[in-house]
XYZ file of C-alpha atoms in Angstrom:
547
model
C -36.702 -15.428 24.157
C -36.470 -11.921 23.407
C -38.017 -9.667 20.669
C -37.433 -10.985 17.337
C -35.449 -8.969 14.966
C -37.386 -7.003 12.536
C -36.423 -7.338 8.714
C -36.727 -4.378 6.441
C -36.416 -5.603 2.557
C -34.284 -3.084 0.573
C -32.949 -4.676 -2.462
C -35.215 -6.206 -4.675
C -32.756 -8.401 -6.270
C -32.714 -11.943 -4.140
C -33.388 -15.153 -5.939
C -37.304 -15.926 -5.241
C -36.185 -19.359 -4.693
C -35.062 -17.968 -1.172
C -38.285 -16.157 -0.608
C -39.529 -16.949 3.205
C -36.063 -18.929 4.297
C -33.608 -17.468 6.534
C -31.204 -17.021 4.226
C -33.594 -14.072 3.262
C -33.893 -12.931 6.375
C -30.355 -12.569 6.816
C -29.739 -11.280 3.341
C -32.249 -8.438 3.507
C -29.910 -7.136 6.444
C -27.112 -6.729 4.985
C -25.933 -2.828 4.017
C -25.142 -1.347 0.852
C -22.636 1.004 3.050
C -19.056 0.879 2.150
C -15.866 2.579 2.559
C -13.094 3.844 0.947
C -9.864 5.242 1.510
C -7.218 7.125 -0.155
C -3.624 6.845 0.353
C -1.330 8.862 -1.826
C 2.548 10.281 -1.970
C 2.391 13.927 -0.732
C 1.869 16.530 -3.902
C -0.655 13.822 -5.696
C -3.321 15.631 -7.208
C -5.975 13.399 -5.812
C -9.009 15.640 -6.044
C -9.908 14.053 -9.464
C -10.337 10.829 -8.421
C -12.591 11.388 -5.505
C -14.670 13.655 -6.964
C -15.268 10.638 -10.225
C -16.055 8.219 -7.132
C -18.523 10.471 -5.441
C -20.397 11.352 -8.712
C -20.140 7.463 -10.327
C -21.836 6.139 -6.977
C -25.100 9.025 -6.547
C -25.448 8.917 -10.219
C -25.009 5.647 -11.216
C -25.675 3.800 -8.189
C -28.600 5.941 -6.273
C -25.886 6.538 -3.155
C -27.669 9.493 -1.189
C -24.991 10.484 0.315
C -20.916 9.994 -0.006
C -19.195 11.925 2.236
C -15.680 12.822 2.375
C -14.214 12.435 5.875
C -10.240 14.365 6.018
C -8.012 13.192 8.580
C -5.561 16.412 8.222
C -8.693 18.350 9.768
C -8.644 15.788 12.351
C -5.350 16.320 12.946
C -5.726 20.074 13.455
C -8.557 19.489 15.871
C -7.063 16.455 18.196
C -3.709 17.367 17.944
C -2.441 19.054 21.519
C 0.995 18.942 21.308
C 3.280 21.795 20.209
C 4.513 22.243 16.883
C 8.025 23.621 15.847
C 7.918 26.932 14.336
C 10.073 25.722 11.499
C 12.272 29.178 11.259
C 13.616 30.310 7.936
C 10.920 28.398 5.842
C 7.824 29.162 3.833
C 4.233 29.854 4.931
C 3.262 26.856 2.634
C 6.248 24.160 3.920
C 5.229 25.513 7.919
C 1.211 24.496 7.189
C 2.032 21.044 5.133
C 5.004 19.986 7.606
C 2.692 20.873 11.184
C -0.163 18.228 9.442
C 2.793 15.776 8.965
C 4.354 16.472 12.526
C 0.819 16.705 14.158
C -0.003 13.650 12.682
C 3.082 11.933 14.050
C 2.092 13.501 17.430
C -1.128 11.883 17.219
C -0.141 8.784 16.968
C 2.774 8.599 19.215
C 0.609 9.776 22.502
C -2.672 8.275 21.542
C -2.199 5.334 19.254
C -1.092 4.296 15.842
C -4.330 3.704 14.979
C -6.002 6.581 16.048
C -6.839 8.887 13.056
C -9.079 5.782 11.768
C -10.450 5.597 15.166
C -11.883 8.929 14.524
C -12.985 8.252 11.302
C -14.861 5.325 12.450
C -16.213 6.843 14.852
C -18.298 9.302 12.674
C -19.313 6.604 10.341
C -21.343 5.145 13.587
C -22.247 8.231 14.789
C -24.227 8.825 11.399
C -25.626 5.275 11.783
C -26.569 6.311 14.687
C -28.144 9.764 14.291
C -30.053 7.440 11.451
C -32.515 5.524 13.909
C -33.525 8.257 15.348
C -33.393 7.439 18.432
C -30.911 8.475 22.203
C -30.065 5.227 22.834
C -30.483 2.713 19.550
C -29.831 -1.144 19.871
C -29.250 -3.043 17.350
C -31.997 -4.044 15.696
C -32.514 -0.325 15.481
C -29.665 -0.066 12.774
C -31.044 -0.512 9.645
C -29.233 -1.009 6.012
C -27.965 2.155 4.507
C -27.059 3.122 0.731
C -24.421 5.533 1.821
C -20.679 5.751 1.686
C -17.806 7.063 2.627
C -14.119 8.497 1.507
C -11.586 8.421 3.959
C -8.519 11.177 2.761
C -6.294 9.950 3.410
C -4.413 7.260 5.714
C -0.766 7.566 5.869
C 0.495 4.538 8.659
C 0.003 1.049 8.109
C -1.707 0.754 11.655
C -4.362 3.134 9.986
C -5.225 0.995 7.501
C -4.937 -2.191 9.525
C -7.671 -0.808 11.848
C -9.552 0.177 9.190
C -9.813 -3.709 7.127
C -10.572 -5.316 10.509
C -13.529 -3.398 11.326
C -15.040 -2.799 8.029
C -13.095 -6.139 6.001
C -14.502 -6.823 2.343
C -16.572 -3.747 2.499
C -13.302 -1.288 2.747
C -11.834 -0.598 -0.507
C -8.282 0.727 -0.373
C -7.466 3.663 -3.871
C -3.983 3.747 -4.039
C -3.298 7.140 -5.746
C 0.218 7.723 -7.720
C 1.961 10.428 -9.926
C 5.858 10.243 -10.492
C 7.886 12.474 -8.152
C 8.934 15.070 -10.489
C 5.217 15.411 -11.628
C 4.517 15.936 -7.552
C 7.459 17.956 -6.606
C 6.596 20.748 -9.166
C 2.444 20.028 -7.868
C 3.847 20.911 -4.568
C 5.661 24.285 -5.254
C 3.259 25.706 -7.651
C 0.534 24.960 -5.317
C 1.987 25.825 -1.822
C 4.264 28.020 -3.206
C 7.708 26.669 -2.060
C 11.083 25.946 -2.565
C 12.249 23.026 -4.368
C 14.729 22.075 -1.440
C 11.059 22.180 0.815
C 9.570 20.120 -1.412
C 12.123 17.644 -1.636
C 12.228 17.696 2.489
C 8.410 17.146 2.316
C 8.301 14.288 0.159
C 11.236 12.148 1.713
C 9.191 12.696 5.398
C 6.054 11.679 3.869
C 7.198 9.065 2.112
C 8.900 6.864 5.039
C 9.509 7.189 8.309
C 11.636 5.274 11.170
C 9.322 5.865 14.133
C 6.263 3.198 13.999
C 3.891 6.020 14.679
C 5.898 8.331 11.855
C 4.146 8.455 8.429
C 4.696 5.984 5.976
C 2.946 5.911 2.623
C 5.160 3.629 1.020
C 4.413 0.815 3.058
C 0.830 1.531 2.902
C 0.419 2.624 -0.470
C 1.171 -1.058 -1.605
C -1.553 -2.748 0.086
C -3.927 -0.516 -2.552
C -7.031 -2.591 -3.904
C -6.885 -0.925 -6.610
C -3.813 1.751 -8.144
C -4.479 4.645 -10.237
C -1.857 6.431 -12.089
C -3.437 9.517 -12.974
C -0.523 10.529 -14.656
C -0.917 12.225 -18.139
C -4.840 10.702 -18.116
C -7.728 12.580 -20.076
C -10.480 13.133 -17.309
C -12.464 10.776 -19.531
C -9.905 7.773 -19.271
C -9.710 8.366 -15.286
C -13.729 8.661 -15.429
C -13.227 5.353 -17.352
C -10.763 3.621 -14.432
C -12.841 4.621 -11.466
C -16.520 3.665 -13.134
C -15.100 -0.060 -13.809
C -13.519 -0.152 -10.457
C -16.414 0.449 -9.060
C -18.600 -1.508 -11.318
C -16.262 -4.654 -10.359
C -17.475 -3.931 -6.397
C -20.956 -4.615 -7.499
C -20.518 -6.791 -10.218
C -23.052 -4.473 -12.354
C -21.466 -5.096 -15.685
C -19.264 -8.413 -17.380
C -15.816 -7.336 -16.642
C -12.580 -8.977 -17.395
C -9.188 -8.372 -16.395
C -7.036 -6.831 -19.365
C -3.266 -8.062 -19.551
C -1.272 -5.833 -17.316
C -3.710 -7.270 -14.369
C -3.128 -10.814 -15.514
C 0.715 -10.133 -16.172
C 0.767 -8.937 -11.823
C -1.687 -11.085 -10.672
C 1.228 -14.172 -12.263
C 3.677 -12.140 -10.793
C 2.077 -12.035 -7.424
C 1.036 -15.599 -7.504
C 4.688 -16.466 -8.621
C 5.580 -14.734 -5.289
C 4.173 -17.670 -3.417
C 6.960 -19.639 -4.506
C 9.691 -17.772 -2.710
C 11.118 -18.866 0.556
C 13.400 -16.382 1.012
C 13.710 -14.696 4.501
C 13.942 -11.070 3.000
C 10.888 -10.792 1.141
C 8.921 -12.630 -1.117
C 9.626 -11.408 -4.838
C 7.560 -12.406 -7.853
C 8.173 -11.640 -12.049
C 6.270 -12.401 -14.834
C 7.021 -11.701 -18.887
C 5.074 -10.979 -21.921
C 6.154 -10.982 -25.632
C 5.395 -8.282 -27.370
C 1.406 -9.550 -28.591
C 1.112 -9.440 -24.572
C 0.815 -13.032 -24.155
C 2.519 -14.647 -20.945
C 6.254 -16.608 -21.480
C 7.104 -16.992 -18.176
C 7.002 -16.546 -14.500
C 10.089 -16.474 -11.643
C 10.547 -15.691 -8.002
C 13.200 -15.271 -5.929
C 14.903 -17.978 -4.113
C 18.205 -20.521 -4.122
C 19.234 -21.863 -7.476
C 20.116 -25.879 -7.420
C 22.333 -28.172 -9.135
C 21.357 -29.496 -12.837
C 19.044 -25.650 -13.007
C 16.705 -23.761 -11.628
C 15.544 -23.417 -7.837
C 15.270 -25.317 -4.638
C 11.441 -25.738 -4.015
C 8.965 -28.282 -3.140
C 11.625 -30.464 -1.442
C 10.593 -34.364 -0.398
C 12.717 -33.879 2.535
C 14.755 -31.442 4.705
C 18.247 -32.798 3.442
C 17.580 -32.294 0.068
C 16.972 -28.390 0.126
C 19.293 -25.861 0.694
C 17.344 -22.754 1.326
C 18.475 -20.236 3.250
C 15.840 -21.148 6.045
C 17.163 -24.530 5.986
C 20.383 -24.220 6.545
C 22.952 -25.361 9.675
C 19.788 -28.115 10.471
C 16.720 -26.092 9.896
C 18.060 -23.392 12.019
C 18.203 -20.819 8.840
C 19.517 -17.445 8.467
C 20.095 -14.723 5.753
C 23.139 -14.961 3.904
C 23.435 -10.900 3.015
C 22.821 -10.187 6.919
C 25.358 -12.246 8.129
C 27.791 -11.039 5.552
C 27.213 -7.315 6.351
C 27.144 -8.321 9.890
C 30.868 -9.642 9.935
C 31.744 -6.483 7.666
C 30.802 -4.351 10.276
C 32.340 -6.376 12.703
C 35.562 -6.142 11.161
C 38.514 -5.274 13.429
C 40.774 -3.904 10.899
C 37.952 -1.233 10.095
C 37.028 -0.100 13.579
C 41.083 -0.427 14.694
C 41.703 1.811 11.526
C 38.841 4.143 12.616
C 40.458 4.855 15.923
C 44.177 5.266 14.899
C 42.828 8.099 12.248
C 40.939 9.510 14.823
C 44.117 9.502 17.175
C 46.353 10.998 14.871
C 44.212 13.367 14.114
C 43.578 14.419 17.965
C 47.642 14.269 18.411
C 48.139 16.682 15.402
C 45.491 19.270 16.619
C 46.972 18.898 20.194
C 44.231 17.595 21.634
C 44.111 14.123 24.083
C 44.010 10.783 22.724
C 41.481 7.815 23.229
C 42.351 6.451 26.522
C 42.727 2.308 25.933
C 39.692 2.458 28.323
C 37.180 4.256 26.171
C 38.290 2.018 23.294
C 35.646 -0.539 23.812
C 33.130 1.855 24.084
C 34.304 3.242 21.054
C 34.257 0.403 19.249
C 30.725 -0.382 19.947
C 29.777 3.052 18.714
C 31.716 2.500 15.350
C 29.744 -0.137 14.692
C 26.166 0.753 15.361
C 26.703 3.592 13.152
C 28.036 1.827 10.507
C 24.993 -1.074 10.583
C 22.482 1.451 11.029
C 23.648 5.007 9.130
C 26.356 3.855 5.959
C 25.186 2.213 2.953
C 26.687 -0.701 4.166
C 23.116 -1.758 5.411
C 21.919 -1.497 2.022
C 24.430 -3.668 0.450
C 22.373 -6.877 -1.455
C 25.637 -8.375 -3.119
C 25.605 -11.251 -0.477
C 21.989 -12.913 -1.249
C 22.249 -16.750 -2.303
C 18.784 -16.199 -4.014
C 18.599 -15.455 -7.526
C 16.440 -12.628 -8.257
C 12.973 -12.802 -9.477
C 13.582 -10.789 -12.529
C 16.441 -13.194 -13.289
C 14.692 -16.007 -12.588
C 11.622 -15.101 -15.277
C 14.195 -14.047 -18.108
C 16.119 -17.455 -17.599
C 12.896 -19.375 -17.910
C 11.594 -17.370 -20.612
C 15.138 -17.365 -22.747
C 14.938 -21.207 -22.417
C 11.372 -21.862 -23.252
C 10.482 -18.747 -26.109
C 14.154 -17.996 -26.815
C 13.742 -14.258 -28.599
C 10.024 -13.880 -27.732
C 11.652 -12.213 -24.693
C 12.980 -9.510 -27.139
C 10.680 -6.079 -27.380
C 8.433 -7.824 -24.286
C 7.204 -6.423 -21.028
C 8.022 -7.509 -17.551
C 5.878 -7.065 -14.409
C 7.712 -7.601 -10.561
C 6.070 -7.047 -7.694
C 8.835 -4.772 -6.689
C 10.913 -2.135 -8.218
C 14.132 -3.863 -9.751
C 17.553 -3.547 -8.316
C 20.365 -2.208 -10.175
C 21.799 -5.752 -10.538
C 18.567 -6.786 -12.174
C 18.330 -3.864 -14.333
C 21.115 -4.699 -16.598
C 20.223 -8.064 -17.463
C 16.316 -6.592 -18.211
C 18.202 -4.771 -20.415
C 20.679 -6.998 -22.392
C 17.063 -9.316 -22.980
C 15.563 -6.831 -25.025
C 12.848 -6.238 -22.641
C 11.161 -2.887 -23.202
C 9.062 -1.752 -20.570
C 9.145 -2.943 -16.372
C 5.860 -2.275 -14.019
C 6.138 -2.716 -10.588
C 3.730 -2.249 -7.545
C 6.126 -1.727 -4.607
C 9.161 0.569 -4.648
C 12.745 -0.318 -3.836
C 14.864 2.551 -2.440
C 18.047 0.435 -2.302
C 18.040 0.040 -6.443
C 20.148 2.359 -8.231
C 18.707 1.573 -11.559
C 18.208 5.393 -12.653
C 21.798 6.113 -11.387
C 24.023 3.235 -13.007
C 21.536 3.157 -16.275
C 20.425 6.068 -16.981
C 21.340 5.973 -20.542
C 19.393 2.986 -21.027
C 16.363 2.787 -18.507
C 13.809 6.330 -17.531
C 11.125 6.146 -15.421
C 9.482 9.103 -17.408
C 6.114 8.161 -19.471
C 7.066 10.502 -22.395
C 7.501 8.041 -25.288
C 11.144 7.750 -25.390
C 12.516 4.677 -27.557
C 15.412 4.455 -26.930
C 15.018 2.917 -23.287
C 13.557 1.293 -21.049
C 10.801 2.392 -19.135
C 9.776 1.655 -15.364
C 6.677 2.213 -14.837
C 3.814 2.017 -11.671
C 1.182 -0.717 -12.481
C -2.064 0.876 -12.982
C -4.884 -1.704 -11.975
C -6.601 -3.671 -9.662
C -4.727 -5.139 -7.174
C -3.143 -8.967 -7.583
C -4.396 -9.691 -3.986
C -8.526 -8.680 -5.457
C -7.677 -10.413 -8.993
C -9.692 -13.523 -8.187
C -12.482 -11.279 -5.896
C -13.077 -9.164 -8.450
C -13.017 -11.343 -11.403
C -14.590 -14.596 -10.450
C -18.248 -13.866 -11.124
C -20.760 -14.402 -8.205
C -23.885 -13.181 -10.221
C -25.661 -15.225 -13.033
C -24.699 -13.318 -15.762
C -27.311 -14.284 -18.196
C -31.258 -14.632 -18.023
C -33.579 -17.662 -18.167
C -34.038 -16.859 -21.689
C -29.862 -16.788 -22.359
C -29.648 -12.889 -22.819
C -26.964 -11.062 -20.830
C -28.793 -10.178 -17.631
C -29.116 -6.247 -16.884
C -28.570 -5.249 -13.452
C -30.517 -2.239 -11.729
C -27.021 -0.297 -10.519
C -29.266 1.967 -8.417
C -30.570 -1.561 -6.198
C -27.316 -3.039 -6.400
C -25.320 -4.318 -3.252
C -21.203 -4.944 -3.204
C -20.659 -8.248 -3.625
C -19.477 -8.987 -0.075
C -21.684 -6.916 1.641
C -22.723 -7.463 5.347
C -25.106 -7.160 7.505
C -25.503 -4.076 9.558
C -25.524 -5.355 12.756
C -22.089 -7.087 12.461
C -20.527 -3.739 10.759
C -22.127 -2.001 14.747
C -20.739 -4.663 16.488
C -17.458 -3.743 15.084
C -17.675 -0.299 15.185
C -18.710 -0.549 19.184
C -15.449 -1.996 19.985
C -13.720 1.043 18.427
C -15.988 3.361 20.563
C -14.826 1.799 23.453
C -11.323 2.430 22.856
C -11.650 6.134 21.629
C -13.905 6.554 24.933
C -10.435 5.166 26.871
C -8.862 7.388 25.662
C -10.828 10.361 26.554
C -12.544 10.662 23.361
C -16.700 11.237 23.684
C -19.052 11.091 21.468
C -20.139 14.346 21.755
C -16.791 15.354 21.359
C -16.838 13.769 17.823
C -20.056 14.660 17.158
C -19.251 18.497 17.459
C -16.238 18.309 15.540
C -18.235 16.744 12.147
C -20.995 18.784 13.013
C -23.335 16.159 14.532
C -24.007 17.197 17.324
C-alpha cells in the first residue's frame, strides 16, 4: 500500500476536538508559506512598503525568512536578445527602457508567463534545498514559515500563472502614487528628462502586444491597494500591519467605509449586462452612510433599467437584441462612421488634388479599393474615432447611482462621496458635479475620459485640500473581490469564558492555507515547462545563488 505519509505537527493551534482524526492529519500539513507580489506604475516608490511587509511578518509573525525575489534581475540574466542602443537619450532612460524592452523580449520568445515561471521556480528550489535531500518526494516536503515578495509583475499572464499555482495563498499589493508625484520620482532618481519620463511611463503603463507590459490591466486585479501618497511611515506601517493581520485573522478587524462604499460598488457591478464592461457606483452622504447603488446598463419605460427579465421579449438589452443575437450599439455606430463613403471618397479627392498640384500622378481607379481599405483601418484603429462612447444605449453607472440616490435621499447626495469601479468619463463627470458630490474613488482607470480636460475648473485629481472641486481619487483598501474573504471571520473570536480570544501571531497560519504537498504538485508542473523550454534547475539555482 505504500509508506504512509509522515505528519510533522507545527502549529499548536487546532481544536482538540480534532485531536487523532484525519482532519488533523491533513491540517498539520498544511504550510504557513505564502506569497506576495507587487505590481506598481513605473516611478512608484515602492521600497516602503516591502520593507513594512518583510519586518511586520519576522517580527510579528516569527517568519524566518522573507525573501525578495526581482524579476528586472531576471530579466538581465535570461534575456538574449539585443537591445536598441536608444541614441540621443540618457544613461538613466537607456537602463530603465532595456528592463522594459528585455522584458517584452522575454515574453515574446519564451512565454507570457515566463518571468513567474522563474520566480516559481526558486520558491521550489528552496523547498527543495529544505529536505535535504538529491532527489526529495513528497512526503519529504515539509511545512515552512517562510515567504516570499515577488517585485514586481507587469503582464496579466504573470499574474495569472502566479494565482493558479499558488491560489488563496498569493496575495496581490497593488502599489499607486499619482503621475506627477512619479514623473518627478523618475527624473530626480534616474536623472532624466521630463520628455523620457513621460515616454517611460506611457510604455509601462499599456501596451498593444500581449507579451508587451501592461500594469494597468494588472494593477486592478490588486488584493489589496496602497496609496502611499502623502502617508506618514507610521500610517503606511499602519495599512500593511492590518493587511496582513486580515491574512491570518490575528486581530478583530472590520472593514471601514471606503471598503464597504467599493465592495457595493463592485457588487452593484453584477447587475450590468452590458457587452463593454461591467460598471458599478455606489454613494455616501456626507456622515458616510450608503444612499444608493447603480450600474451600467439599458434604461426602460416607466424608470430605471432592464434587468431580471421573466422572458426574452420583455428585455431590451443590448445582448438581446435582433432575437438574442446581441451586439454593441457604440461599435456598430463607429463601425458605419468609418465606413462612410463620403469620408473615404473625400479622403481620396484631397489626396488627388493635392498630387495634381505638386505634379505628381494621381490614384489610378485601380488602387482605389485598396485605398479605401487602408483609410479605414487607420481610422478604426489610430483616430479617436475608436474612442468615441456617445453611441452606448446604457446609462452610466455613475448616472444610474445619482438618479437613485436624488429620488430616494433627495439632497443627502449634496457634499457626499461616490465610489465606481472605474474612472468616470467626461460625460459622467458633469452630472457628479451639478449633484454636489465632493469627492470620486475609483479602482480602475479610464484613458478615454477627459474629465481633467473639459473640467478642470471644477474636478483635480491632486490630494492637496483644494475646496473648491472635486477630487478623483485611487481607492486605498482591500480589494472588493477579498471583502467577504477577509472580513467574514473563520476563527472563534472569543474564549470559553466570553473574553476576546488572543491569538499567538508567531504560530499563526493564513486563513486558507494549504498543504505542502499540493503547493509541490503545482509547482512540478511549472518545472516541467521551464525545463521545455531549456531552463534547468541548475541553471536557476546558480542564478539565485542555490546552487
Amino acid at each position: 500500500m505504500g509508506e504512509p505519509l509522515k505528519v510533522v505537527l507545527s502549529d499548536k493551534s487546532i481544536s482538540n476536538d480534532l485531536e487523532g482524526t484525519s482532519i488533523l492529519e491533513v491540517n498539520n500539513t498544511y504550510t504557513s508559506q505564502f506569497i506576495f507580489a507587487i505590481s506598481s506604475p513605473i516611478g512608484t516608490n515602492k521600497k516602503d512598503v516591502i520593507d513594512l511587509i518583510r519586518s511586520t511578518l519576522k517580527s510579528d509573525f516569527g517568519y524566518k525568512e522573507v525573501s525578495v525575489i526581482k524579476l528586472s534581475e531576471v530579466i538581465t540574466q535570461f534575456n538574449t536578445a539585443d537591445v536598441p542602443q536608444y541614441l540621443d537619450k540618457t544613461p538613466g532612460f537607456k537602463k530603465l527602457k532595456s528592463k522594459i524592452d528585455g522584458g517584452n523580449n522575454i515574453r515574446k520568445n519564451r512565454g507570457c508567463e515566463f518571468l513567474s515561471e522563474i520566480a516559481i521556480a526558486k520558491i521550489h528550489l528552496d523547498s527543495r534545498l529544505a529536505t535535504g535531500k538529491d532527489e526529495p518526494k513528497p512526503k519529504d516536503y515539509q511545512p515552512r514559515r517562510d515567504c516570499y515578495i515577488i517585485d514586481s509583475i507587469k503582464n496579466s499572464d504573470e499574474l495569472k500563472l502566479l494565482r493558479s499555482i499558488y491560489g488563496e495563498l498569493f496575495y496581490l499589493f497593488s502599489i499607486y502614487a499619482p503621475e506627477e508625484v512619479r514623473k518627478d520620482y523618475l527624473i530626480n532618481q534616474n536623472n532624466i528628462s521630463p520628455a523620457e519620463a513621460d515616454e517611460l511611463i506611457l510604455k509601462d503603463e499599456f501596451e498593444k502586444e500581449k507579451y508587451g507590459q501592461n500594469v494597468r490591466q494588472t494593477f486592478i486585479e490588486g488584493d489589496f491597494f496602497v496609496n502611499i501618497y502623502e502617508k506618514e511611515k507610521a500610517d503606511l506601517k499602519k495599512d500593511v500591519e492590518r493587511y496582513i493581520n486580515l491574512i491570518f485573522q490575528t486581530e478583530v478587524i472590520t472593514p471601514n467605509q471606503h471598503e464597504t462604499a467599493m465592495y457595493e460598488a463592485k457588487s452593484a457591478s453584477s447587475n450590468s449586462a452590458c457587452l463593454s464592461r461591467q460598471v458599478g457606483a455606489s454613494i455616501t452622504n456626507n456622515k458616510d452612510e450608503l444612499i444608493s447603488t447603480g450600474w451600467n446598463d439599458v434604461p426602460k419605460f416607466g424608470g430605471n433599467l432592464y434587468s431580471n427579465p421573466n422572458s426574452v421579449k420583455s428585455d431590451h438589452r443590448c445582448f438581446n437584441l435582433e432575437t438574442g443575437y446581441g451586439y454593441c450599439s457604440n461599435d456598430k455606430e463607429k463601425d458605419e462612421l468609418v465606413h462612410n463613403e463620403e469620408i473615404v471618397t473625400s479622403l481620396n479627392n484631397l489626396i488627388n488634388k493635392t498630387l495634381q498640384t505638386s505634379h505628381k500622378v494621381s490614384f489610378k481607379s485601380e488602387d482605389f479599393s485598396d485605398f479605401k481599405q487602408s483609410i479605414k483601418v487607420a481610422l478604426r484603429r489610430n483616430t479617436r474615432l475608436k474612442d468615441l462612447i456617445e453611441f452606448s444605449r446604457s446609462v452610466h453607472a455613475e448616472m444610474h447611482a445619482i438618479i437613485n440616490g436624488s429620488q430616494l435621499s433627495g439632497s443627502e447626495i449634496i457634499g457626499g462621496k461616490l465610489y465606481c469601479t472605474t474612472y468616470p468619463c467626461h460625460n459622467c463627470i458633469r452630472h457628479i458635479i451639478a449633484s454636489g458630490i465632493q469627492e470620486v474613488y475609483y479602482i480602475e482607470p479610464y484613458k478615454k475620459s477627459k474629465a481633467i480636460a473639459l473640467h478642470n475648473d471644477s474636478v483635480t485629481e491632486s490630494y492637496n485640500k483644494e475646496s473648491n472641486k472635486v477630487k478623483v481619487l485611487m481607492y486605498n483598501g482591500v480589494a472588493p473581490r477579498k471583502f467577504l474573504s477577509f472580513f467574514s471571520s473563520i476563527n472563534p473570536r472569543k474564549d470559553s469564558m466570553g473574553k476576546v480570544k488572543a491569538f499567538d501571531k508567531k504560530k499563526a497560519r493564513p486563513i486558507n492555507a494549504r498543504t505542502i504537498q499540493a503547493i509541490y504538485s503545482n509547482e512540478e508542473i511549472t518545472i516541467k515547462y521551464l525545463s521545455n523550454k531549456g531552463v534547468t534547475s541548475k541553471e536557476i539555482g546558480t542564478f539565485f545563488g542555490g546552487g
